[in-house]
Amino acid sequence: MEHVPPPAEELALLDRELVRLDARRMQLLTRRAWLVSVLQPPAASAGPASAAPSGPAQPYPQWPAAPFGSPRAPVAPRNAQNVLLSLGGLLLTIAAIAFTLVSWGHLGIGGRSAVLALVTVAASAAPALLLRRGLSSTAESLGALALVLMVLDAYALHAVAAPDTDGLGFTAAASAVLAVLWTAYGLALGKLRLPLPVAVVSVQFTLALWAWSAGASASVFGWALVLTALLDSAIARWGKGVGVRVTASVCGCVTGLSGALVALVQSVTAGSPLSAVAPGALLLVGAAVALFAVWRAPKEIAVAGGVVAGLAVVAAVGGVLRAGVAEDWSVPVYLLCGLMLCAAVRAPLPRPAGQGVLWASAAVISGAVLAAAPAAAMTLAGPVSRRAPVWSGAPDGSARGALGLEGAQWSQLYTAPVILLVVAGLLGAAHHWWPQWVRVAGAVISPGESWRGAAGAGALVIGWAGLLVVPVALDAPYAAAVVVQLLLIAALLAGAVRVLRRGAGPVAPAALVCGAVGAVSAGALSLAAEPATYAVFGVLLVLFAAAAAGTRAEGSPTARVVQGALACASVVCAMVLAGAVGVSLELETYRAAPIMLVVPALTVLLGARLRGGPSALPVELTGAVAGAVAVGMAAPDRPYLALMLALCGVLAAGTAVRAERRPAAGYVAVVLFVLATWVRLSASGVSTLEAYTLPVTVPALVVGVVRRRRDPAASSWTAYGAGLGATLVPSLVAAWTDPSWVRPLLLGVVALVLTLAGARLRLQALLLLGGAVLALDALHELAPYVVQVVGALPRWLPPALAGVLLLVVGATYERRLRDARRLKDALGRMR
């Protein structure tokens, strides 16, 4: 008899049905887990009276629907608790060190040792008891404290039992003994994670300190490091726990590289090619060993070994060649050796090791660029760091004189432009002939298109730095250096705008950053002469404005940001020109403030003209900064300050006429007018500010009461915030500078009444404003007495008390967190 359907088809149907059922089961389990997570908080907080009555099973409660998916587990407060416990243990450790080294002079030498021994025994035994009770975090903190106390015990033992022994030799022996003790301690208390890794760190110092104490040569010191690295390798292979193996691996890398560093130092300090051969041979052997060790290693380790091998080869060959040339050309020699490593793309090496050698080549090239970078940095930062007065002139009319480097020896920096331009040329060639480079290097690396953009950006930045150094290295005239910088800025901005029109890429941001940095340097360089200042900042203003106008910001977020930044830069140039006008007219700083205020006035008009454009808001914000600068310039003279605040308020009010700026600009205008009034009162010699602020506060509070009666849902900040702040803030400022006790007392009483009223009426504004003013007023009154009390305590007692407090808070962290949440909820329920 035949099956209907056939067996094969029926089997496929059953398999599909089982898959569907499994998927539905997982969906239901996920939903059940989410429902359990929702039901757990009410069940945990409910008491016996809220227990469900016995009876038949009830259907699922109708909880709000939530999308299916993985439930979000509640965030456990373990991380914050561990931070508190760690800080507590750290402060106790600091207190113990202070007690040991500073504040134990009242006890004899035996008493000090006994106290340390007793505390060490107690701190070492406490983790065992804490681990039995499940307090692992607290046990870790006290275990760390026990480790530090053991080090202090070793110090005390040297001071008591062997004060005449060599300190280095005793430290070497102590590090070995402590490593053994910590190893035994960590194995006895297996749940503690710190003792065993600390023991590994301790053993690193044994052989090195022994060699140092014996006065051994550098070669013996290197051998000590190598043997320590060998021990680290054994621990990394057979050690207990991931932390121990990772610590041993890291320490082994450090000690092994330190041994190689000894050979490197000998190679670099060699006085002749013959004396550099021996350390060079050692470096070559080390490179061969590194390649042999990583020949079949995993990718990451093989790449690291290739990097070490490549750097060792460069150091070996470059050390011999360097010893035969002038000192100024040492960096180009190493750069040449680094470029030779690029031949590794054709060497018969495993792909990861070849990648590591290429990374070593890149590191050498980068190091050469960094070695030449100080020349560019001095060229850029020289005008900024120049301490000569503005418009004092450039000494000798040269660029070096304007940089303040007229007496510097620049002969060793002639190679800096060569290095920078050679590297920039290589990167530019790689960017231009990218497909050919990828085909050649395909056996080792396969770079993506993003690397091409990075090469282009690097060529631009490095080439700009090289061209920037050329006039200064050649000691060109001052005017020539200024013109070169302006031409470079113009080229960078033009290139950035052109690249942005074709699409976003790394070249455009690099050009913009270089242009901005170059503009700052050129502006500072122009401060040496008055005509140069006006010429340079005028040209920069035109360049940035033209670049902003030429940037097409439609549909491109990057272009919009760039356009806004360029517009802001043009406003900054206008600010500098306004400041220069005040200096040219020989006005006092506060009298020049109205000239600076012309800039925000123009930006207000320009913002209205650019309404809706991407650069409108940045231009207006930069103009607001210019207004703040004008206010700061007027600060020495209070009548002028009041005038500037009022004029800024007028500008803000004019901006608030536009609907899109009305909310923010309106509030700013009100604040500025109020500040102008207060400053004017202060300038008029008014000492009783409350006589002028209370007539404003009382009607404002009456209006707030009426508002709350008509609209009970209105916030207390809307109703009472402005009125209370009009009196409380200036009174608090006056109380902090008032030597009398009457005003602080009256202000504290008023603040206390407001705080109690806010708590009673559940009004957030009254509670927070009154509480803040009361706290600041009390702090002002109690600060001198607190300082006297703290000064009378021992130095180690405050950190010890703070550590104990943090340990207690950490142990009861969850309860404190619940209290803070209840306080937050209570404040949130207030109006």
Coordinates of N, CA and C in Angstrom, one line a residue, residues 36 80 141 149 192 213 237 295 352 485 619 633 683 706 791:
V36 N 8.5 37.3 33.9 CA 9.1 37.0 35.2 C 9.9 38.2 35.7
A80 N 29.8 49.6 40.8 CA 29.9 50.8 41.7 C 30.3 50.3 43.1
S141 N 39.5 43.7 48.7 CA 40.1 45.0 49.2 C 41.0 44.8 50.4
L149 N 50.8 45.9 53.3 CA 51.3 45.8 54.7 C 52.5 44.9 54.7
L192 N 40.9 34.5 45.9 CA 41.5 35.9 45.8 C 42.2 35.9 44.5
S213 N 72.9 45.7 42.3 CA 73.6 45.8 43.6 C 75.0 45.3 43.5
R237 N 53.2 29.5 30.9 CA 52.7 28.3 30.3 C 52.1 27.3 31.3
W295 N 57.3 31.7 13.4 CA 57.1 31.1 12.0 C 55.7 30.5 11.8
P352 N 51.7 36.6 8.0 CA 51.6 37.5 9.2 C 52.9 38.1 9.6
Q485 N 53.2 81.3 4.4 CA 52.2 80.7 5.2 C 50.8 81.1 4.6
V619 N 27.5 81.4 13.2 CA 27.9 82.8 13.1 C 27.4 83.6 14.3
M633 N 36.2 92.7 28.6 CA 37.1 93.9 28.4 C 36.6 95.1 29.3
A683 N 28.0 99.9 41.0 CA 28.9 101.0 40.6 C 28.5 102.3 41.3
V706 N -0.8 84.0 41.8 CA -1.9 84.1 40.9 C -1.9 83.1 39.8
G791 N 43.0 71.0 60.4 CA 44.5 71.3 60.6 C 45.0 70.7 61.9

